[in-house]
Every structure is written in C-alpha cells, then in structure tokens.
C-alpha cells in the first residue's frame, strides 16, 4: 500500500518517539519529515521502511504524494515547494500610499485591517493555498497574489513587480522551530529553512521601514521562551528595534476574545506606540499576568472604556435558521446595532448564512447543550474537551473561533439560542470581516479561511500605531 511516513507509522500503531529512536533521529526531526518540511535522504527512508515493515519504493512514492498535496494544520501548511501561480492586481497602485507586503497572507485578514486605514495599500501577498489566495485577491484589488511556497519565492520578483514595501506583515508558522540560525547563513532553497527564516530573508532583502510579525500566544512559551528570543534576536540582527505585546481583539471592539502575539520592529530605531485597549471584558490571558499582555486600564470601573461587543450585538440582525437551512435577507424587524451597521458595510445582500445540516443524534445533543460539555447527560458523548458541544453566551464576546466552528464538537460554537452550530456568516461576523468581503471556495474551505484568519481589526490597530510612531 502507498503511504506517507506518518500514515504508515499510524497504521503500525507506532509512537513517534519509538520510530525516531529506532532510526536514530530526534522526535523533532521525525516531526519535520512527517510534515513534509524536510526531504529525507534515501538511506534514512530505507531505515524507516524497515522499521515500518514496508517496501521503500512505496514509501518514497507515498511521501512524494503527500508533499504534492499540502495539508493545513493549525492554519499552516508545511509542504515541499511545488508549482506557482500569480493572480495579477486588478487595480492600479496609488503611489501616495504606504505599501504593505503580506507574507503567509491567507485571505489577508490582518493586512485588510491595514487597508481599512487609507494611508496604506496592500501591494502583494504570498500563500501556498490557491483558495486562500483567490479570496485574498478578491479583496485586495491592488495586490499581486503569489501562490507559491514562500521558500521558493524570489525577492527579485517581488521587487520588480511591486513597490518597495513600507511594511512587511506576516505570521510564519511556528511549527518546526528548533533554533533559528543567524539569517546570514540562510540560503535560498535550503530545505532546512524554517519559515521564520524565510520571513527574515525577505525582510533582509527588501528592507522595509517596519516589520509586523504575528503569531500564536503559545510562541511565548515555546521551547521555554527560546523560540521567541531567537525570533526577536533575528529581527534585531537585521537592524530592527523590536517590541512585542499580546493583544486581545475583544479589547479593541471585536465580539470575540482572540489573542495574538504581535512583534513590531522599526529599521530606524523608532519605538512603536502600542494602542491602549478601548473595550473591557473579563478574560484571563493565555499568557498569564505578564507585563507585555495589553489589558484595559481600570477595567470595569474605567469611564473611558466601553463594554466589549457581545455575540448578540454582532449577529442579532441575521434571521433565525434551523439546521440545514439558509437565509439571504437581513431581519427587517431588528434595528442593526452599531457593530452590525459597521460590519454590513452598506450592503443589503446577506450571504453565507447557511447552517450545517446536523444529524438527528447531533440535534439531540445540541438541544441539551449548555455552557460546557458537562451540561450534557452522562454518556451522551463519549469524549471531548470541556468546551466541545457547548453553547456560546450571547451576552459576552465569543471564545476563540476555530477552523471547525460549523461543527458542534468544536470549541464552543453552538448558537446562543438556536439549535445548530454557527453559520459561516456568523463566524465571519465574529472575526470582524465585512459582509461585503468576498470569500471564494467550497463551504468547508471558506470556513477554514474564516477560522484561520487574523481579525482585520487587529491589523487596523497596528496600522494606526505605525502611523503614530513613524
Ligand atoms: C494563519 S494563516 C494566515 C492568516 C493571515 N495572516 C490572515 O490574516 O488572514 C497562515 C497561512 O500560512 C500559509 N503558509 C503556510 N506555509 C506556507 C509556506 N511554506 N509558503 C507560503 N504560505 C504558507 C497557509 O497556507 C496559511 O494560509
């Protein structure tokens, strides 16, 4: 049977650590092989095939196939370089605007937030997945969209076809970090390059004024903080004065508690002015009580802070739909809230408000669902984290949306009062995408595009900070 390394190991029910030790490599190296980040030498593949009791030629074919078909994991793809496609910009450039280059752009939620500020214009984006890139291109009309593995993209091409970026933004996947080698040793097309090094390579060659690197909060503690130190060390070695904070989007007016680690650097030594939160809600940061977690000053008792936007305030103008149903017009009996007016962006056309058709058994679970899995009668579901099969609280901002928010087994994503999971439109609302943002792809691709994005609002906050610090 033709299987890749991971699939073959799983068939044999072998643990990563056992296979790694049997062939004399670290678990970390095996993880890289299994993700397609590194091409294994034939000798190593031979050893692996012996341990997995399979024919080496079959394993080579299986691993090649796997690398041809990028898989997303946590929103990231780590595959071998393959072909490239470019979607050219649809509109001319405005030379008066500050150019933004978006690396690992996905649908470009973060950089869309830059463009919501008229001082900025996104001029190019790079991503491996075609569906993400099509959505990116549909909504970033002045940007060239490069569908390519970042490890294969030429900075000469970026430089020749686009204006020099004033800002480079990007969130390189942090899976696969070990230690980051000094950027000077980074050679193009070196398969060992991790994706942060790629970000550094492009920054080094294009020399933007500002860099904005966003990532998961877990990066703070990854490898006991060594990863973060190493990333910041690389940016400083490139000549950027750097600072970082954990931002929670709910503190800036998004109806979702979603944290992101943001690192900002300036080439001329300017210090970045972090924007103070404008909204307040209860939240215990995943990063704990550390000074770099930006929190609303004064909390509940502050006169200046507004209460955070709630789920109800974000979706109450959408008509009720049952499982498997959809609707194409807004409610005419509900006055839109300020957030809903903003997010509709003057459209009258409701799209993507299509609920998943749940099975009868799932509907039974959903009817009994409460704030956590323990609300369900004993034995109704066999396993899950406490936030699975749970209802959102309409009176608060939502929890962090995942890439599976249309399935009730995922992190708290059942509608506050209706018996179904969120629709793609509701997810897009909670992420802060305008109703006019044009998503393309299959329904399941679109759900992933929404769940993986960085909320535009956070990009907007950083863009404003750059203008005020420049
Ligand atoms: C979290 S998503 C990006 C979200 C995006 N910044 C936004 O604001 O919407 C990460 C993206 O990195 C892309 N990616 C992962 N590995 C890549 C690679 N080697 N080359 C290019 N893009 C890659 C994935 O396809 C995915 O769309």
Tab-separated table of C-alpha atoms and ligand atoms in Angstrom:
chain	number	residue	atom	x	y	z
A	1	UNK	CA	0.000	0.000	0.000
A	2	UNK	CA	1.257	3.519	-0.794
A	3	UNK	CA	1.513	5.522	2.438
A	4	UNK	CA	3.495	8.508	3.623
A	5	UNK	CA	5.673	8.244	6.722
A	6	UNK	CA	3.083	9.459	9.199
A	7	UNK	CA	0.263	7.367	7.776
A	8	UNK	CA	2.471	4.261	7.683
A	9	UNK	CA	3.574	4.822	11.282
A	10	UNK	CA	-0.037	5.237	12.387
A	11	UNK	CA	-1.088	2.048	10.615
A	12	UNK	CA	1.628	0.227	12.590
A	13	UNK	CA	0.376	1.972	15.757
A	14	UNK	CA	3.938	3.095	16.451
A	15	UNK	CA	4.652	6.158	18.555
A	16	UNK	CA	6.780	8.949	17.094
A	17	UNK	CA	9.341	8.566	19.816
A	18	UNK	CA	9.747	4.823	19.126
A	19	UNK	CA	10.209	5.278	15.392
A	20	UNK	CA	12.584	8.213	15.913
A	21	UNK	CA	14.753	6.278	18.320
A	22	UNK	CA	14.716	3.166	16.098
A	23	UNK	CA	16.171	5.114	13.169
A	24	UNK	CA	18.457	7.298	15.301
A	25	UNK	CA	16.900	10.740	14.828
A	26	UNK	CA	15.197	13.095	17.259
A	27	UNK	CA	11.406	13.248	17.562
A	28	UNK	CA	11.669	16.795	16.324
A	29	UNK	CA	13.427	15.680	13.145
A	30	UNK	CA	10.804	12.995	12.614
A	31	UNK	CA	8.060	15.584	13.030
A	32	UNK	CA	9.664	17.672	10.296
A	33	UNK	CA	9.821	14.653	7.987
A	34	UNK	CA	6.207	13.804	8.673
A	35	UNK	CA	5.092	17.335	7.901
A	36	UNK	CA	6.997	17.328	4.629
A	37	UNK	CA	9.291	20.118	5.820
A	38	UNK	CA	12.451	18.178	5.119
A	39	UNK	CA	13.303	15.707	2.377
A	40	UNK	CA	14.691	12.571	3.990
A	41	UNK	CA	17.834	11.078	2.444
A	42	UNK	CA	17.212	7.711	0.779
A	43	UNK	CA	19.265	5.889	3.433
A	44	UNK	CA	17.010	7.226	6.178
A	45	UNK	CA	13.908	6.310	4.191
A	46	UNK	CA	15.308	2.797	3.879
A	47	UNK	CA	15.741	2.556	7.648
A	48	UNK	CA	12.240	3.920	8.221
A	49	UNK	CA	10.727	1.487	5.748
A	50	UNK	CA	12.436	-1.439	7.528
A	51	UNK	CA	11.010	-0.313	10.885
A	52	UNK	CA	7.578	0.103	9.347
A	53	UNK	CA	7.879	-3.228	7.549
A	54	UNK	CA	7.136	-1.834	4.141
A	55	UNK	CA	8.711	-1.519	0.742
A	56	UNK	CA	10.980	1.518	0.488
A	57	UNK	CA	9.859	2.390	-3.030
A	58	UNK	CA	6.225	2.502	-1.876
A	59	UNK	CA	7.227	4.768	0.993
A	60	UNK	CA	9.075	7.117	-1.376
A	61	UNK	CA	6.015	7.363	-3.640
A	62	UNK	CA	3.724	7.870	-0.636
A	63	UNK	CA	5.894	10.602	0.851
A	64	UNK	CA	6.193	12.360	-2.539
A	65	UNK	CA	2.431	12.303	-2.977
A	66	UNK	CA	1.943	13.697	0.497
A	67	UNK	CA	4.303	16.579	-0.285
A	68	UNK	CA	2.450	17.354	-3.506
A	69	UNK	CA	-0.772	17.841	-1.583
A	70	UNK	CA	-0.300	20.437	1.093
A	71	UNK	CA	-2.276	19.833	4.246
A	72	UNK	CA	-3.215	22.535	6.657
A	73	UNK	CA	-2.586	22.009	10.302
A	74	UNK	CA	-3.495	24.774	12.719
A	75	UNK	CA	-3.819	27.004	9.723
A	76	UNK	CA	-0.394	26.269	8.441
A	77	UNK	CA	0.922	24.291	5.578
A	78	UNK	CA	4.326	22.813	5.609
A	79	UNK	CA	4.887	21.120	2.312
A	80	UNK	CA	7.614	20.918	-0.258
A	81	UNK	CA	7.715	23.685	-2.859
A	82	UNK	CA	5.628	22.914	-5.917
A	83	UNK	CA	4.385	24.985	-8.819
A	84	UNK	CA	3.438	28.612	-8.651
A	85	UNK	CA	0.516	30.763	-9.782
A	86	UNK	CA	0.162	34.507	-9.767
A	87	UNK	CA	-3.078	36.452	-9.772
A	88	UNK	CA	-2.205	39.921	-11.029
A	89	UNK	CA	-3.500	43.041	-9.288
A	90	UNK	CA	-6.916	44.171	-10.543
A	91	UNK	CA	-6.432	47.881	-9.911
A	92	UNK	CA	-3.579	50.319	-10.317
A	93	UNK	CA	-1.370	51.398	-7.447
A	94	UNK	CA	-1.721	54.633	-5.545
A	95	UNK	CA	1.843	55.873	-5.171
A	96	UNK	CA	0.860	58.189	-2.323
A	97	UNK	CA	0.057	55.254	-0.076
A	98	UNK	CA	2.379	53.219	2.102
A	99	UNK	CA	2.942	49.807	0.540
A	100	UNK	CA	2.260	46.652	2.555
A	101	UNK	CA	3.597	43.195	1.645
A	102	UNK	CA	1.682	40.319	3.280
A	103	UNK	CA	3.632	37.062	3.722
A	104	UNK	CA	1.679	33.868	4.593
A	105	UNK	CA	-1.276	36.069	3.688
A	106	UNK	CA	-4.108	33.515	3.832
A	107	UNK	CA	-7.191	35.531	2.939
A	108	UNK	CA	-5.352	38.596	4.187
A	109	UNK	CA	-7.483	39.428	7.214
A	110	UNK	CA	-4.621	41.127	9.032
A	111	UNK	CA	-3.482	43.202	6.056
A	112	UNK	CA	-7.097	44.068	5.191
A	113	UNK	CA	-7.082	45.884	8.534
A	114	UNK	CA	-4.124	47.944	7.269
A	115	UNK	CA	-6.024	48.847	4.126
A	116	UNK	CA	-9.047	49.940	6.179
A	117	UNK	CA	-6.745	52.844	7.010
A	118	UNK	CA	-6.454	54.871	3.820
A	119	UNK	CA	-2.777	55.616	4.364
A	120	UNK	CA	-1.901	52.016	3.478
A	121	UNK	CA	-2.222	49.872	0.378
A	122	UNK	CA	-1.544	46.141	0.207
A	123	UNK	CA	0.617	45.616	-2.886
A	124	UNK	CA	1.325	41.880	-2.706
A	125	UNK	CA	0.596	38.693	-0.788
A	126	UNK	CA	2.185	35.241	-0.781
A	127	UNK	CA	0.460	31.998	0.230
A	128	UNK	CA	0.668	28.385	-0.739
A	129	UNK	CA	-3.040	27.578	-0.880
A	130	UNK	CA	-4.921	28.563	-4.016
A	131	UNK	CA	-8.330	29.046	-2.410
A	132	UNK	CA	-6.871	31.425	0.217
A	133	UNK	CA	-5.090	33.328	-2.500
A	134	UNK	CA	-8.221	33.732	-4.604
A	135	UNK	CA	-10.086	35.188	-1.647
A	136	UNK	CA	-7.080	37.403	-0.875
A	137	UNK	CA	-7.019	38.676	-4.451
A	138	UNK	CA	-10.783	39.273	-4.482
A	139	UNK	CA	-10.484	41.655	-1.577
A	140	UNK	CA	-7.054	43.233	-2.071
A	141	UNK	CA	-7.519	44.738	-5.505
A	142	UNK	CA	-4.166	46.476	-5.700
A	143	UNK	CA	-2.185	43.413	-4.709
A	144	UNK	CA	-0.381	40.843	-6.798
A	145	UNK	CA	-1.197	37.458	-5.256
A	146	UNK	CA	1.636	34.928	-5.427
A	147	UNK	CA	0.560	31.312	-4.973
A	148	UNK	CA	3.832	29.770	-4.051
A	149	UNK	CA	5.763	28.176	-1.239
A	150	UNK	CA	7.494	31.050	0.440
A	151	UNK	CA	10.746	29.113	0.434
A	152	UNK	CA	10.762	29.290	-3.357
A	153	UNK	CA	9.765	32.891	-3.900
A	154	UNK	CA	12.365	35.213	-5.345
A	155	UNK	CA	12.769	38.611	-3.760
A	156	UNK	CA	13.882	39.921	-7.172
A	157	UNK	CA	10.442	39.026	-8.486
A	158	UNK	CA	8.728	40.737	-5.549
A	159	UNK	CA	10.952	43.762	-6.019
A	160	UNK	CA	10.492	44.014	-9.789
A	161	UNK	CA	6.711	43.668	-9.792
A	162	UNK	CA	5.833	45.725	-6.724
A	163	UNK	CA	6.807	48.931	-4.994
A	164	UNK	CA	9.269	48.587	-2.115
A	165	UNK	CA	7.206	47.694	0.972
A	166	UNK	CA	6.969	50.237	3.751
A	167	UNK	CA	5.665	47.424	5.982
A	168	UNK	CA	6.067	43.667	5.738
A	169	UNK	CA	3.457	41.778	7.736
A	170	UNK	CA	3.286	38.049	8.233
A	171	UNK	CA	2.720	35.213	10.613
A	172	UNK	CA	5.185	32.480	9.812
A	173	UNK	CA	4.035	29.155	11.193
A	174	UNK	CA	5.974	28.334	14.307
A	175	UNK	CA	5.691	24.581	13.974
A	176	UNK	CA	9.043	23.155	13.164
A	177	UNK	CA	11.046	25.780	15.033
A	178	UNK	CA	14.135	24.424	16.588
A	179	UNK	CA	16.650	27.124	16.869
A	180	UNK	CA	16.851	29.826	14.311
A	181	UNK	CA	20.148	30.052	12.602
A	182	UNK	CA	21.607	33.512	12.044
A	183	UNK	CA	19.922	34.913	8.952
A	184	UNK	CA	23.237	35.411	7.179
A	185	UNK	CA	23.593	31.662	6.887
A	186	UNK	CA	20.218	31.340	5.222
A	187	UNK	CA	20.474	30.263	1.623
A	188	UNK	CA	17.505	30.387	-0.721
A	189	UNK	CA	16.055	26.984	-1.497
A	190	UNK	CA	17.657	25.400	1.536
A	191	UNK	CA	15.041	22.826	2.542
A	192	UNK	CA	16.108	23.120	6.173
A	193	UNK	CA	14.927	26.698	6.339
A	194	UNK	CA	12.139	27.159	8.734
A	195	UNK	CA	9.509	29.643	7.773
A	196	UNK	CA	10.589	32.368	10.180
A	197	UNK	CA	13.947	32.353	8.443
A	198	UNK	CA	12.068	32.916	5.200
A	199	UNK	CA	10.374	35.946	6.703
A	200	UNK	CA	13.832	37.199	7.752
A	201	UNK	CA	15.309	36.522	4.307
A	202	UNK	CA	12.650	38.629	2.602
A	203	UNK	CA	12.938	41.411	5.199
A	204	UNK	CA	16.727	41.418	4.803
A	205	UNK	CA	16.481	41.759	1.038
A	206	UNK	CA	13.592	44.240	0.811
A	207	UNK	CA	14.466	46.384	3.838
A	208	UNK	CA	11.015	47.712	4.810
A	209	UNK	CA	10.723	50.534	7.345
A	210	UNK	CA	8.507	48.414	9.579
A	211	UNK	CA	8.000	44.714	10.169
A	212	UNK	CA	4.954	43.215	11.872
A	213	UNK	CA	5.154	39.566	12.819
A	214	UNK	CA	2.082	37.953	14.339
A	215	UNK	CA	1.754	34.550	15.879
A	216	UNK	CA	0.015	32.334	18.372
A	217	UNK	CA	0.390	33.215	22.049
A	218	UNK	CA	1.961	29.795	22.583
A	219	UNK	CA	5.095	31.122	20.920
A	220	UNK	CA	5.899	32.933	24.181
A	221	UNK	CA	6.494	29.696	25.994
A	222	UNK	CA	7.608	27.530	23.057
A	223	UNK	CA	10.903	25.859	23.973
A	224	UNK	CA	10.873	27.706	27.318
A	225	UNK	CA	10.919	31.093	25.579
A	226	UNK	CA	13.944	30.289	23.415
A	227	UNK	CA	11.924	30.485	20.196
A	228	UNK	CA	10.658	33.989	20.910
A	229	UNK	CA	14.127	35.174	21.973
A	230	UNK	CA	15.539	33.678	18.846
A	231	UNK	CA	12.934	35.339	16.582
A	232	UNK	CA	13.464	38.724	18.239
A	233	UNK	CA	17.233	38.186	18.106
A	234	UNK	CA	16.962	37.586	14.345
A	235	UNK	CA	14.935	40.776	13.828
A	236	UNK	CA	17.420	42.790	15.871
A	237	UNK	CA	20.304	41.261	13.973
A	238	UNK	CA	18.598	42.528	10.829
A	239	UNK	CA	18.726	46.011	12.370
A	240	UNK	CA	15.123	46.341	13.625
A	241	UNK	CA	14.296	47.853	17.001
A	242	UNK	CA	11.657	45.447	18.228
A	243	UNK	CA	8.910	45.251	20.826
A	244	UNK	CA	6.101	42.767	21.367
A	245	UNK	CA	2.753	42.508	23.119
A	246	UNK	CA	-0.165	40.099	23.438
A	247	UNK	CA	-3.307	41.762	22.099
A	248	UNK	CA	-6.841	40.554	22.734
A	249	UNK	CA	-9.147	41.585	19.889
A	250	UNK	CA	-12.149	41.885	22.268
A	251	UNK	CA	-10.364	44.802	23.974
A	252	UNK	CA	-10.485	46.699	20.655
A	253	UNK	CA	-14.140	46.146	19.785
A	254	UNK	CA	-14.276	42.664	18.235
A	255	UNK	CA	-17.093	40.410	19.521
A	256	UNK	CA	-14.535	37.640	20.105
A	257	UNK	CA	-11.858	37.007	22.709
A	258	UNK	CA	-8.976	36.194	20.424
A	259	UNK	CA	-5.396	36.725	21.478
A	260	UNK	CA	-2.444	37.155	19.221
A	261	UNK	CA	1.218	37.771	19.887
A	262	UNK	CA	2.398	40.724	17.816
A	263	UNK	CA	6.015	41.733	17.304
A	264	UNK	CA	6.677	45.109	15.679
A	265	UNK	CA	10.080	46.305	14.533
A	266	UNK	CA	11.423	49.516	13.020
A	267	UNK	CA	14.528	49.864	10.896
A	268	UNK	CA	15.396	53.372	12.071
A	269	UNK	CA	15.190	52.647	15.780
A	270	UNK	CA	11.778	54.259	16.298
A	271	UNK	CA	9.842	52.822	19.189
A	272	UNK	CA	6.374	51.562	18.452
A	273	UNK	CA	3.439	53.151	20.257
A	274	UNK	CA	1.111	50.350	21.354
A	275	UNK	CA	-2.531	51.264	21.291
A	276	UNK	CA	-4.326	51.100	24.624
A	277	UNK	CA	-7.466	48.928	24.723
A	278	UNK	CA	-10.770	50.683	24.162
A	279	UNK	CA	-13.150	47.969	25.432
A	280	UNK	CA	-13.407	45.879	28.540
A	281	UNK	CA	-14.467	42.307	29.347
A	282	UNK	CA	-13.491	39.522	31.744
A	283	UNK	CA	-10.612	37.500	30.367
A	284	UNK	CA	-7.682	35.558	31.740
A	285	UNK	CA	-4.923	35.792	29.184
A	286	UNK	CA	-3.365	32.570	27.979
A	287	UNK	CA	-0.079	34.344	28.671
A	288	UNK	CA	-0.945	34.867	32.367
A	289	UNK	CA	-0.219	38.121	34.173
A	290	UNK	CA	2.785	39.299	32.255
A	291	UNK	CA	3.613	42.913	31.607
A	292	UNK	CA	3.539	42.504	27.858
A	293	UNK	CA	-0.135	41.468	27.898
A	294	UNK	CA	-2.052	44.625	26.955
A	295	UNK	CA	-5.036	44.937	29.290
A	296	UNK	CA	-7.692	47.604	29.591
A	297	UNK	CA	-6.585	50.042	32.281
A	298	UNK	CA	-9.077	50.491	35.104
A	299	UNK	CA	-11.216	47.521	33.968
A	300	UNK	CA	-14.895	47.623	34.728
A	301	UNK	CA	-14.624	50.907	36.623
A	302	UNK	CA	-12.954	52.917	33.901
A	303	UNK	CA	-15.036	55.773	32.486
A	304	UNK	CA	-13.264	55.677	29.121
A	305	UNK	CA	-13.668	52.002	28.294
A	306	UNK	CA	-16.743	50.666	26.566
A	307	UNK	CA	-18.146	47.225	27.397
A	308	UNK	CA	-16.899	44.625	24.900
A	309	UNK	CA	-19.144	43.913	21.911
A	310	UNK	CA	-21.224	40.783	22.552
A	311	UNK	CA	-22.195	37.905	20.274
A	312	UNK	CA	-25.815	39.100	20.248
A	313	UNK	CA	-24.737	42.604	19.227
A	314	UNK	CA	-22.830	41.070	16.326
A	315	UNK	CA	-25.412	38.687	14.880
A	316	UNK	CA	-28.910	39.605	16.053
A	317	UNK	CA	-29.836	41.151	12.655
A	318	UNK	CA	-29.424	37.736	10.937
A	319	UNK	CA	-32.688	35.797	10.606
A	320	UNK	CA	-33.115	32.586	12.601
A	321	UNK	CA	-32.305	29.476	10.547
A	322	UNK	CA	-32.651	25.834	11.542
A	323	UNK	CA	-30.073	23.101	10.876
A	324	UNK	CA	-29.666	22.693	7.114
A	325	UNK	CA	-31.485	25.958	6.344
A	326	UNK	CA	-30.228	29.229	4.918
A	327	UNK	CA	-31.385	32.833	4.512
A	328	UNK	CA	-30.462	35.585	2.064
A	329	UNK	CA	-32.080	38.677	3.576
A	330	UNK	CA	-31.435	40.506	6.827
A	331	UNK	CA	-34.120	40.622	9.503
A	332	UNK	CA	-36.402	43.581	8.865
A	333	UNK	CA	-37.747	43.576	12.407
A	334	UNK	CA	-34.382	44.197	14.099
A	335	UNK	CA	-32.624	47.562	14.151
A	336	UNK	CA	-28.923	46.849	13.471
A	337	UNK	CA	-26.577	47.588	16.382
A	338	UNK	CA	-23.618	49.944	15.743
A	339	UNK	CA	-21.361	46.903	15.217
A	340	UNK	CA	-23.833	45.338	12.759
A	341	UNK	CA	-24.178	48.596	10.832
A	342	UNK	CA	-20.383	48.845	10.593
A	343	UNK	CA	-19.889	45.228	9.549
A	344	UNK	CA	-22.695	45.219	6.936
A	345	UNK	CA	-20.650	47.878	5.155
A	346	UNK	CA	-23.791	49.225	3.492
A	347	UNK	CA	-24.755	46.043	1.719
A	348	UNK	CA	-28.346	44.764	1.582
A	349	UNK	CA	-27.251	41.330	0.387
A	350	UNK	CA	-26.922	38.625	3.041
A	351	UNK	CA	-24.662	35.726	2.034
A	352	UNK	CA	-23.155	32.634	3.697
A	353	UNK	CA	-25.900	32.423	6.320
A	354	UNK	CA	-26.208	28.677	5.825
A	355	UNK	CA	-26.482	26.336	8.779
A	356	UNK	CA	-24.936	22.869	8.813
A	357	UNK	CA	-27.447	20.032	8.362
A	358	UNK	CA	-26.913	18.146	11.624
A	359	UNK	CA	-27.875	14.500	12.074
A	360	UNK	CA	-30.784	13.639	14.376
A	361	UNK	CA	-28.361	12.399	17.002
A	362	UNK	CA	-26.357	15.646	16.860
A	363	UNK	CA	-29.562	17.663	17.110
A	364	UNK	CA	-30.419	15.764	20.274
A	365	UNK	CA	-27.006	16.693	21.724
A	366	UNK	CA	-27.380	20.313	20.622
A	367	UNK	CA	-30.807	20.653	22.285
A	368	UNK	CA	-29.264	19.653	25.596
A	369	UNK	CA	-26.082	21.707	25.180
A	370	UNK	CA	-25.123	24.277	27.792
A	371	UNK	CA	-22.045	26.344	28.618
A	372	UNK	CA	-19.776	23.289	28.644
A	373	UNK	CA	-19.747	19.578	27.869
A	374	UNK	CA	-20.758	18.730	31.451
A	375	UNK	CA	-24.228	20.148	30.750
A	376	UNK	CA	-24.923	17.028	28.664
A	377	UNK	CA	-26.441	13.967	30.295
A	378	UNK	CA	-23.862	11.298	31.218
A	379	UNK	CA	-22.867	9.081	28.314
A	380	UNK	CA	-24.405	11.287	25.618
A	381	UNK	CA	-20.984	11.931	24.072
A	382	UNK	CA	-18.007	9.702	24.607
A	383	UNK	CA	-15.208	12.267	24.776
A	384	UNK	CA	-14.231	15.880	24.225
A	385	UNK	CA	-12.709	18.940	25.874
A	386	UNK	CA	-14.916	20.832	28.286
A	387	UNK	CA	-15.733	23.467	25.625
A	388	UNK	CA	-16.909	20.935	22.999
A	389	UNK	CA	-20.652	20.623	22.261
A	390	UNK	CA	-21.226	23.916	24.091
A	391	UNK	CA	-23.335	26.981	23.518
A	392	UNK	CA	-21.987	30.488	23.139
A	393	UNK	CA	-23.144	33.059	25.655
A	394	UNK	CA	-24.901	35.784	23.670
A	395	UNK	CA	-24.230	38.384	26.354
A	396	UNK	CA	-20.438	38.170	26.022
A	397	UNK	CA	-17.870	38.261	23.242
A	398	UNK	CA	-17.371	34.737	21.885
A	399	UNK	CA	-14.498	32.436	22.733
A	400	UNK	CA	-11.780	31.979	20.096
A	401	UNK	CA	-13.243	30.714	16.853
A	402	UNK	CA	-11.593	27.617	15.383
A	403	UNK	CA	-11.437	26.293	11.834
A	404	UNK	CA	-14.322	23.910	12.627
A	405	UNK	CA	-16.855	26.345	14.000
A	406	UNK	CA	-19.712	24.902	11.910
A	407	UNK	CA	-19.397	21.602	13.808
A	408	UNK	CA	-20.731	21.448	17.390
A	409	UNK	CA	-17.906	19.175	18.548
A	410	UNK	CA	-15.508	22.058	18.043
A	411	UNK	CA	-14.677	24.771	20.598
A	412	UNK	CA	-17.944	26.368	21.912
A	413	UNK	CA	-19.681	27.179	18.625
A	414	UNK	CA	-23.376	26.357	19.090
A	415	UNK	CA	-25.639	29.361	18.560
A	416	UNK	CA	-26.706	31.032	21.851
A	417	UNK	CA	-30.394	30.231	21.349
A	418	UNK	CA	-30.905	28.336	18.066
A	419	UNK	CA	-30.315	24.589	17.805
A	420	UNK	CA	-27.375	24.492	15.413
A	421	UNK	CA	-23.714	25.447	15.093
A	422	UNK	CA	-22.731	28.908	13.815
A	423	UNK	CA	-23.147	29.671	10.133
A	424	UNK	CA	-20.134	30.852	8.072
A	425	UNK	CA	-21.652	34.363	8.088
A	426	UNK	CA	-21.871	34.366	11.880
A	427	UNK	CA	-18.254	33.195	12.078
A	428	UNK	CA	-17.176	35.945	9.679
A	429	UNK	CA	-19.060	38.498	11.818
A	430	UNK	CA	-17.238	37.318	14.965
A	431	UNK	CA	-13.917	37.600	13.125
A	432	UNK	CA	-14.741	41.147	12.015
A	433	UNK	CA	-14.998	40.537	8.253
A	434	UNK	CA	-17.313	42.938	6.462
A	435	UNK	CA	-20.420	41.323	4.935
A	436	UNK	CA	-19.026	42.616	1.620
A	437	UNK	CA	-15.726	40.684	1.960
A	438	UNK	CA	-15.853	38.182	-0.895
A	439	UNK	CA	-14.910	34.656	0.179
A	440	UNK	CA	-14.410	32.081	-2.572
A	441	UNK	CA	-14.045	28.307	-2.423
A	442	UNK	CA	-16.104	25.401	-1.179
A	443	UNK	CA	-18.077	25.855	2.041
A	444	UNK	CA	-15.502	23.918	4.026
A	445	UNK	CA	-12.616	25.928	2.515
A	446	UNK	CA	-14.413	29.161	3.366
A	447	UNK	CA	-14.980	28.050	6.961
A	448	UNK	CA	-11.249	27.350	7.280
A	449	UNK	CA	-10.387	30.671	5.629
A	450	UNK	CA	-12.510	32.453	8.225
A	451	UNK	CA	-11.312	30.445	11.215
A	452	UNK	CA	-7.628	30.782	10.306
A	453	UNK	CA	-7.617	34.485	9.707
A	454	UNK	CA	-6.238	37.189	11.923
A	455	UNK	CA	-9.091	39.661	12.556
A	456	UNK	CA	-8.798	42.750	10.325
A	457	UNK	CA	-9.417	44.861	13.408
A	458	UNK	CA	-6.055	43.858	14.892
A	459	UNK	CA	-4.305	44.845	11.662
A	460	UNK	CA	-6.129	48.154	11.822
A	461	UNK	CA	-4.935	48.797	15.394
A	462	UNK	CA	-1.316	48.094	14.409
A	463	UNK	CA	-1.574	50.221	11.251
A	464	UNK	CA	-2.774	53.132	13.368
A	465	UNK	CA	0.103	52.543	15.800
A	466	UNK	CA	2.621	52.647	12.956
A	467	UNK	CA	1.246	55.945	11.669
A	468	UNK	CA	1.507	57.450	15.132
A	469	UNK	CA	5.014	56.130	15.741
A	470	UNK	CA	6.558	56.904	12.349
B	1	LIG	C1	-2.806	31.640	9.919
B	1	LIG	S1	-2.824	31.626	8.218
B	1	LIG	C2	-2.580	33.319	7.797
B	1	LIG	C3	-3.651	34.220	8.184
B	1	LIG	C4	-3.490	35.579	7.576
B	1	LIG	N1	-2.327	36.263	8.073
B	1	LIG	C5	-4.720	36.443	7.819
B	1	LIG	O1	-4.596	37.453	8.452
B	1	LIG	O2	-5.801	36.104	7.343
B	1	LIG	C6	-1.240	31.002	7.751
B	1	LIG	C7	-1.070	30.859	6.270
B	1	LIG	O3	0.275	30.468	6.013
B	1	LIG	C8	0.246	29.761	4.779
B	1	LIG	N2	1.503	29.001	4.640
B	1	LIG	C9	1.941	28.004	5.424
B	1	LIG	N3	3.122	27.535	4.991
B	1	LIG	C10	3.439	28.250	3.902
B	1	LIG	C11	4.536	28.242	3.013
B	1	LIG	N4	5.519	27.370	3.158
B	1	LIG	N5	4.559	29.144	1.993
B	1	LIG	C12	3.526	30.034	1.832
B	1	LIG	N6	2.450	30.079	2.653
B	1	LIG	C13	2.403	29.199	3.664
B	1	LIG	C14	-1.003	28.879	4.930
B	1	LIG	O4	-1.489	28.443	3.674
B	1	LIG	C15	-1.965	29.812	5.653
B	1	LIG	O5	-2.871	30.425	4.755
